[in-house]
């Protein structure tokens, strides 16, 4: 994990927590925001960074009753 911490975008605990939370099961932005107690906008920014680094992937998309698309993300790396 020490090597990953050096990667830009992983210098904070929130990014690492997102990778830990999404390793076994995919989760939505809203779930991660609530679970990690961070603002949704911050969570989205961290997810975007992790996606661009290839450390997180979009597992699936579902539509809620309002017709809104909800993406679920899963870690591509095994956190320690």
PDB file of C-alpha atoms in Angstrom:
ATOM      1  CA  UNK A   1       0.000   0.000   0.000  1.00  0.00           C
ATOM      2  CA  UNK A   2       2.942   2.349   0.520  1.00  0.00           C
ATOM      3  CA  UNK A   3       3.501   2.539  -3.234  1.00  0.00           C
ATOM      4  CA  UNK A   4      -0.137   3.485  -3.853  1.00  0.00           C
ATOM      5  CA  UNK A   5       0.022   6.331  -1.370  1.00  0.00           C
ATOM      6  CA  UNK A   6       2.654   7.984  -3.559  1.00  0.00           C
ATOM      7  CA  UNK A   7       0.262   8.081  -6.530  1.00  0.00           C
ATOM      8  CA  UNK A   8      -1.305  11.514  -6.953  1.00  0.00           C
ATOM      9  CA  UNK A   9      -4.887  11.351  -5.756  1.00  0.00           C
ATOM     10  CA  UNK A  10      -4.205   8.836  -3.014  1.00  0.00           C
ATOM     11  CA  UNK A  11      -2.601  11.137  -0.522  1.00  0.00           C
ATOM     12  CA  UNK A  12      -5.722  11.305   1.596  1.00  0.00           C
ATOM     13  CA  UNK A  13      -7.606   8.795   3.687  1.00  0.00           C
ATOM     14  CA  UNK A  14     -10.875   9.293   1.763  1.00  0.00           C
ATOM     15  CA  UNK A  15      -9.471   7.911  -1.496  1.00  0.00           C
ATOM     16  CA  UNK A  16      -8.002   4.921   0.305  1.00  0.00           C
ATOM     17  CA  UNK A  17     -11.289   4.371   2.146  1.00  0.00           C
ATOM     18  CA  UNK A  18     -13.183   4.369  -1.166  1.00  0.00           C
ATOM     19  CA  UNK A  19     -10.850   1.657  -2.476  1.00  0.00           C
ATOM     20  CA  UNK A  20     -11.298  -0.372   0.716  1.00  0.00           C
ATOM     21  CA  UNK A  21     -15.098  -0.046   0.692  1.00  0.00           C
ATOM     22  CA  UNK A  22     -15.434  -1.036  -2.961  1.00  0.00           C
ATOM     23  CA  UNK A  23     -13.029  -3.976  -3.049  1.00  0.00           C
ATOM     24  CA  UNK A  24     -15.503  -6.754  -2.228  1.00  0.00           C
ATOM     25  CA  UNK A  25     -18.750  -5.180  -3.440  1.00  0.00           C
ATOM     26  CA  UNK A  26     -19.543  -2.280  -5.767  1.00  0.00           C
ATOM     27  CA  UNK A  27     -21.125   0.814  -4.221  1.00  0.00           C
ATOM     28  CA  UNK A  28     -22.709   4.038  -5.456  1.00  0.00           C
ATOM     29  CA  UNK A  29     -21.427   7.570  -4.907  1.00  0.00           C
ATOM     30  CA  UNK A  30     -24.306   8.274  -2.533  1.00  0.00           C
ATOM     31  CA  UNK A  31     -23.609   5.193  -0.421  1.00  0.00           C
ATOM     32  CA  UNK A  32     -19.893   5.972  -0.178  1.00  0.00           C
ATOM     33  CA  UNK A  33     -20.608   9.589   0.731  1.00  0.00           C
ATOM     34  CA  UNK A  34     -22.875   8.546   3.617  1.00  0.00           C
ATOM     35  CA  UNK A  35     -20.699   5.650   4.777  1.00  0.00           C
ATOM     36  CA  UNK A  36     -17.494   7.717   4.803  1.00  0.00           C
ATOM     37  CA  UNK A  37     -19.228  10.852   6.096  1.00  0.00           C
ATOM     38  CA  UNK A  38     -17.903  13.124   3.333  1.00  0.00           C
ATOM     39  CA  UNK A  39     -19.823  15.571   1.123  1.00  0.00           C
ATOM     40  CA  UNK A  40     -21.197  14.039  -2.071  1.00  0.00           C
ATOM     41  CA  UNK A  41     -19.287  16.540  -4.224  1.00  0.00           C
ATOM     42  CA  UNK A  42     -15.989  15.540  -2.585  1.00  0.00           C
ATOM     43  CA  UNK A  43     -16.798  11.867  -2.995  1.00  0.00           C
ATOM     44  CA  UNK A  44     -17.550  12.382  -6.701  1.00  0.00           C
ATOM     45  CA  UNK A  45     -14.246  14.202  -7.189  1.00  0.00           C
ATOM     46  CA  UNK A  46     -12.294  11.393  -5.494  1.00  0.00           C
ATOM     47  CA  UNK A  47     -14.121   8.765  -7.570  1.00  0.00           C
ATOM     48  CA  UNK A  48     -13.354  10.673 -10.781  1.00  0.00           C
ATOM     49  CA  UNK A  49      -9.650  10.774  -9.853  1.00  0.00           C
ATOM     50  CA  UNK A  50      -9.571   7.063  -8.985  1.00  0.00           C
ATOM     51  CA  UNK A  51     -11.323   6.226 -12.272  1.00  0.00           C
ATOM     52  CA  UNK A  52      -8.801   8.254 -14.278  1.00  0.00           C
ATOM     53  CA  UNK A  53      -5.926   6.468 -12.515  1.00  0.00           C
ATOM     54  CA  UNK A  54      -7.471   3.092 -13.369  1.00  0.00           C
ATOM     55  CA  UNK A  55      -7.760   2.114  -9.707  1.00  0.00           C
ATOM     56  CA  UNK A  56     -11.555   2.112  -9.694  1.00  0.00           C
ATOM     57  CA  UNK A  57     -13.965   0.831 -12.322  1.00  0.00           C
ATOM     58  CA  UNK A  58     -17.643   1.266 -13.052  1.00  0.00           C
ATOM     59  CA  UNK A  59     -19.198  -2.119 -12.297  1.00  0.00           C
ATOM     60  CA  UNK A  60     -22.782  -1.404 -13.367  1.00  0.00           C
ATOM     61  CA  UNK A  61     -25.438   1.237 -13.931  1.00  0.00           C
ATOM     62  CA  UNK A  62     -29.024   1.072 -12.740  1.00  0.00           C
ATOM     63  CA  UNK A  63     -31.963   3.438 -13.064  1.00  0.00           C
ATOM     64  CA  UNK A  64     -34.093   4.428 -10.101  1.00  0.00           C
ATOM     65  CA  UNK A  65     -37.850   5.059 -10.229  1.00  0.00           C
ATOM     66  CA  UNK A  66     -37.202   8.697 -11.193  1.00  0.00           C
ATOM     67  CA  UNK A  67     -35.221   7.538 -14.222  1.00  0.00           C
ATOM     68  CA  UNK A  68     -31.909   8.726 -12.796  1.00  0.00           C
ATOM     69  CA  UNK A  69     -28.823   6.697 -13.677  1.00  0.00           C
ATOM     70  CA  UNK A  70     -26.860   5.449 -10.670  1.00  0.00           C
ATOM     71  CA  UNK A  71     -23.360   4.052 -11.206  1.00  0.00           C
ATOM     72  CA  UNK A  72     -21.783   1.474  -8.930  1.00  0.00           C
ATOM     73  CA  UNK A  73     -18.006   1.380  -8.596  1.00  0.00           C
ATOM     74  CA  UNK A  74     -15.553  -1.338  -7.626  1.00  0.00           C
ATOM     75  CA  UNK A  75     -11.877  -1.198  -6.705  1.00  0.00           C
ATOM     76  CA  UNK A  76      -9.421  -2.754  -9.147  1.00  0.00           C
ATOM     77  CA  UNK A  77      -6.705  -3.014  -6.505  1.00  0.00           C
ATOM     78  CA  UNK A  78      -6.570  -5.002  -3.303  1.00  0.00           C
ATOM     79  CA  UNK A  79      -6.267  -2.622  -0.339  1.00  0.00           C
ATOM     80  CA  UNK A  80      -4.349  -3.601   2.764  1.00  0.00           C
TER      81      UNK A  80
END
